[in-house]
PDB file of C-alpha atoms in Angstrom:
ATOM      1  CA  MET U   1     297.838 177.840 224.369  1.00 94.00           C
ATOM      2  CA  ASN U   2     300.704 178.086 226.847  1.00 96.00           C
ATOM      3  CA  TYR U   3     304.194 176.655 226.456  1.00 97.00           C
ATOM      4  CA  VAL U   4     306.153 175.992 229.650  1.00 98.00           C
ATOM      5  CA  GLY U   5     309.889 175.366 229.822  1.00 97.00           C
ATOM      6  CA  ILE U   6     311.244 173.955 233.079  1.00 98.00           C
ATOM      7  CA  ASP U   7     314.954 173.554 233.846  1.00 96.00           C
ATOM      8  CA  ILE U   8     315.475 171.799 237.155  1.00 95.00           C
ATOM      9  CA  GLY U   9     319.156 172.300 237.851  1.00 90.00           C
ATOM     10  CA  SER U  10     321.122 170.973 240.791  1.00 86.00           C
ATOM     11  CA  THR U  11     320.935 174.296 242.661  1.00 88.00           C
ATOM     12  CA  ALA U  12     318.274 176.415 240.915  1.00 92.00           C
ATOM     13  CA  SER U  13     315.111 175.676 238.952  1.00 96.00           C
ATOM     14  CA  LYS U  14     314.072 178.035 236.178  1.00 96.00           C
ATOM     15  CA  VAL U  15     310.584 178.272 234.646  1.00 98.00           C
ATOM     16  CA  VAL U  16     309.399 180.236 231.586  1.00 97.00           C
ATOM     17  CA  VAL U  17     305.834 180.473 230.275  1.00 98.00           C
ATOM     18  CA  GLU U  18     305.098 181.764 226.766  1.00 97.00           C
ATOM     19  CA  GLY U  19     301.738 182.029 225.026  1.00 94.00           C
ATOM     20  CA  ASP U  20     298.510 183.305 226.545  1.00 90.00           C
ATOM     21  CA  LYS U  21     300.519 184.050 229.691  1.00 88.00           C
ATOM     22  CA  LYS U  22     304.072 185.362 229.851  1.00 95.00           C
ATOM     23  CA  GLU U  23     305.740 184.516 233.141  1.00 94.00           C
ATOM     24  CA  HIS U  24     309.104 183.452 234.504  1.00 97.00           C
ATOM     25  CA  PHE U  25     310.514 182.621 237.899  1.00 97.00           C
ATOM     26  CA  VAL U  26     313.432 180.923 239.629  1.00 97.00           C
ATOM     27  CA  LEU U  27     313.301 178.711 242.726  1.00 95.00           C
ATOM     28  CA  PRO U  28     316.071 177.001 244.677  1.00 94.00           C
ATOM     29  CA  THR U  29     316.038 173.286 243.839  1.00 92.00           C
ATOM     30  CA  GLY U  30     316.782 172.094 247.352  1.00 87.00           C
ATOM     31  CA  TRP U  31     317.494 168.467 248.164  1.00 90.00           C
ATOM     32  CA  SER U  32     314.495 166.992 246.310  1.00 92.00           C
ATOM     33  CA  SER U  33     313.805 167.606 242.618  1.00 93.00           C
ATOM     34  CA  LYS U  34     310.389 165.971 243.083  1.00 94.00           C
ATOM     35  CA  GLU U  35     309.469 168.397 245.878  1.00 95.00           C
ATOM     36  CA  THR U  36     310.682 171.339 243.772  1.00 96.00           C
ATOM     37  CA  CYS U  37     308.574 170.042 240.884  1.00 95.00           C
ATOM     38  CA  GLU U  38     305.456 170.182 243.070  1.00 96.00           C
ATOM     39  CA  LYS U  39     306.312 173.760 244.123  1.00 97.00           C
ATOM     40  CA  ILE U  40     306.662 174.706 240.452  1.00 97.00           C
ATOM     41  CA  LYS U  41     303.334 173.077 239.585  1.00 97.00           C
ATOM     42  CA  ASN U  42     301.569 174.897 242.445  1.00 97.00           C
ATOM     43  CA  LYS U  43     303.132 178.258 241.558  1.00 97.00           C
ATOM     44  CA  LEU U  44     302.052 177.842 237.929  1.00 97.00           C
ATOM     45  CA  LEU U  45     298.500 177.022 239.060  1.00 96.00           C
ATOM     46  CA  GLU U  46     298.475 180.205 241.170  1.00 96.00           C
ATOM     47  CA  MET U  47     299.435 182.102 237.992  1.00 95.00           C
ATOM     48  CA  GLY U  48     296.540 180.519 236.113  1.00 94.00           C
ATOM     49  CA  VAL U  49     298.634 178.014 234.144  1.00 96.00           C
ATOM     50  CA  ASP U  50     297.243 174.485 234.444  1.00 94.00           C
ATOM     51  CA  VAL U  51     300.009 172.097 233.393  1.00 95.00           C
ATOM     52  CA  THR U  52     297.523 169.206 233.139  1.00 92.00           C
ATOM     53  CA  SER U  53     295.394 171.010 230.537  1.00 94.00           C
ATOM     54  CA  ASP U  54     295.505 170.155 226.827  1.00 94.00           C
ATOM     55  CA  GLU U  55     296.017 173.909 226.326  1.00 94.00           C
ATOM     56  CA  THR U  56     299.457 173.749 227.977  1.00 97.00           C
ATOM     57  CA  LYS U  57     302.564 171.997 226.654  1.00 97.00           C
ATOM     58  CA  VAL U  58     305.495 171.408 229.008  1.00 98.00           C
ATOM     59  CA  VAL U  59     309.135 170.613 228.226  1.00 97.00           C
ATOM     60  CA  ALA U  60     311.584 169.727 231.007  1.00 97.00           C
ATOM     61  CA  THR U  61     315.369 169.688 231.035  1.00 96.00           C
ATOM     62  CA  GLY U  62     318.183 169.780 233.555  1.00 92.00           C
ATOM     63  CA  TYR U  63     319.496 167.653 236.367  1.00 89.00           C
ATOM     64  CA  GLY U  64     315.989 166.949 237.746  1.00 94.00           C
ATOM     65  CA  ARG U  65     314.090 166.735 234.445  1.00 96.00           C
ATOM     66  CA  ILE U  66     312.859 163.196 235.147  1.00 95.00           C
ATOM     67  CA  ALA U  67     311.015 164.474 238.253  1.00 96.00           C
ATOM     68  CA  VAL U  68     308.682 166.575 236.059  1.00 97.00           C
ATOM     69  CA  ASP U  69     306.040 163.871 235.704  1.00 95.00           C
ATOM     70  CA  PHE U  70     303.609 166.239 233.945  1.00 96.00           C
ATOM     71  CA  ALA U  71     306.059 167.118 231.135  1.00 97.00           C
ATOM     72  CA  ASP U  72     305.009 166.412 227.565  1.00 97.00           C
ATOM     73  CA  HIS U  73     308.675 166.155 226.535  1.00 96.00           C
ATOM     74  CA  VAL U  74     311.890 165.603 228.490  1.00 97.00           C
ATOM     75  CA  ILE U  75     315.160 166.545 226.787  1.00 95.00           C
ATOM     76  CA  THR U  76     318.798 166.612 227.840  1.00 92.00           C
ATOM     77  CA  GLU U  77     320.590 169.861 228.606  1.00 90.00           C
ATOM     78  CA  ILE U  78     322.946 169.352 225.644  1.00 90.00           C
ATOM     79  CA  THR U  79     320.018 169.032 223.208  1.00 90.00           C
ATOM     80  CA  CYS U  80     318.289 172.007 224.825  1.00 90.00           C
ATOM     81  CA  HIS U  81     321.415 174.152 224.409  1.00 89.00           C
ATOM     82  CA  ALA U  82     321.779 173.082 220.763  1.00 89.00           C
ATOM     83  CA  ARG U  83     318.199 174.086 219.953  1.00 88.00           C
ATOM     84  CA  GLY U  84     318.597 177.381 221.799  1.00 88.00           C
ATOM     85  CA  GLY U  85     321.893 178.093 220.036  1.00 86.00           C
ATOM     86  CA  ARG U  86     320.267 177.480 216.659  1.00 86.00           C
ATOM     87  CA  GLU U  87     317.378 179.826 217.484  1.00 88.00           C
ATOM     88  CA  LEU U  88     319.392 182.590 219.136  1.00 89.00           C
ATOM     89  CA  ALA U  89     322.623 182.506 217.134  1.00 88.00           C
ATOM     90  CA  GLY U  90     321.491 180.777 213.945  1.00 83.00           C
ATOM     91  CA  GLY U  91     323.573 177.717 214.748  1.00 75.00           C
ATOM     92  CA  ASP U  92     327.325 177.576 214.148  1.00 86.00           C
ATOM     93  CA  CYS U  93     328.131 178.747 217.670  1.00 92.00           C
ATOM     94  CA  SER U  94     329.731 177.686 220.927  1.00 93.00           C
ATOM     95  CA  ILE U  95     327.919 177.535 224.246  1.00 92.00           C
ATOM     96  CA  ILE U  96     329.401 177.422 227.734  1.00 91.00           C
ATOM     97  CA  ASP U  97     327.123 176.347 230.596  1.00 88.00           C
ATOM     98  CA  VAL U  98     328.418 176.747 234.137  1.00 84.00           C
ATOM     99  CA  GLY U  99     326.002 174.868 236.366  1.00 80.00           C
ATOM    100  CA  GLY U 100     325.811 173.972 240.018  1.00 77.00           C
ATOM    101  CA  GLN U 101     327.544 170.622 239.525  1.00 79.00           C
ATOM    102  CA  ASP U 102     329.280 170.721 236.173  1.00 82.00           C
ATOM    103  CA  LEU U 103     330.548 172.840 233.308  1.00 85.00           C
ATOM    104  CA  LYS U 104     329.759 172.102 229.665  1.00 89.00           C
ATOM    105  CA  ALA U 105     331.339 173.510 226.499  1.00 92.00           C
ATOM    106  CA  ILE U 106     329.272 172.716 223.398  1.00 93.00           C
ATOM    107  CA  GLN U 107     330.051 173.371 219.731  1.00 94.00           C
ATOM    108  CA  ILE U 108     326.961 173.701 217.494  1.00 92.00           C
ATOM    109  CA  ASN U 109     327.125 173.525 213.675  1.00 91.00           C
ATOM    110  CA  ASP U 110     325.198 175.699 211.207  1.00 86.00           C
ATOM    111  CA  ARG U 111     322.287 173.201 211.207  1.00 86.00           C
ATOM    112  CA  GLY U 112     321.928 173.441 214.989  1.00 86.00           C
ATOM    113  CA  SER U 113     323.395 169.983 215.652  1.00 89.00           C
ATOM    114  CA  VAL U 114     325.939 169.250 218.360  1.00 92.00           C
ATOM    115  CA  GLN U 115     329.368 168.861 216.753  1.00 92.00           C
ATOM    116  CA  GLN U 116     331.129 168.060 220.003  1.00 93.00           C
ATOM    117  CA  PHE U 117     330.985 168.797 223.688  1.00 91.00           C
ATOM    118  CA  VAL U 118     333.143 168.428 226.753  1.00 92.00           C
ATOM    119  CA  MET U 119     332.067 168.279 230.344  1.00 88.00           C
ATOM    120  CA  ASN U 120     334.090 168.362 233.538  1.00 84.00           C
ATOM    121  CA  ASP U 121     333.952 165.541 236.064  1.00 72.00           C
ATOM    122  CA  LYS U 122     334.146 167.628 239.240  1.00 69.00           C
ATOM    123  CA  CYS U 123     331.784 169.984 240.996  1.00 66.00           C
ATOM    124  CA  ALA U 124     331.564 173.360 239.219  1.00 56.00           C
ATOM    125  CA  ALA U 125     333.087 175.000 242.289  1.00 59.00           C
ATOM    126  CA  GLY U 126     336.236 173.051 241.425  1.00 57.00           C
ATOM    127  CA  THR U 127     336.439 174.473 237.912  1.00 54.00           C
TER     128      THR U 127
END
């Protein structure tokens, strides 16, 4: 079984594979999230990870998450950060995400739930 996490951000797309295979790579997103998604799918196939197989589960997040038409689950970045904060810090933490288009500050409680978050309304270069 392979588990694939895909974060298609506004400027970079990050991919992690855990399970039978352990891989990771980063690609520039470019102007089309859909085109980047196809590049990701092809690169995974080259690595021997078939995202259409029942033996592979895919979760997508990020700016272009909707473009990942082969994802089993699509979740928001805020939810993704909350789950990661709970796993890495045991919950009850703060997370700052500086992305290509925005900045997010997220407060997570001890149960791993989002207590509150703020997000800027300008390009991250303006922060």
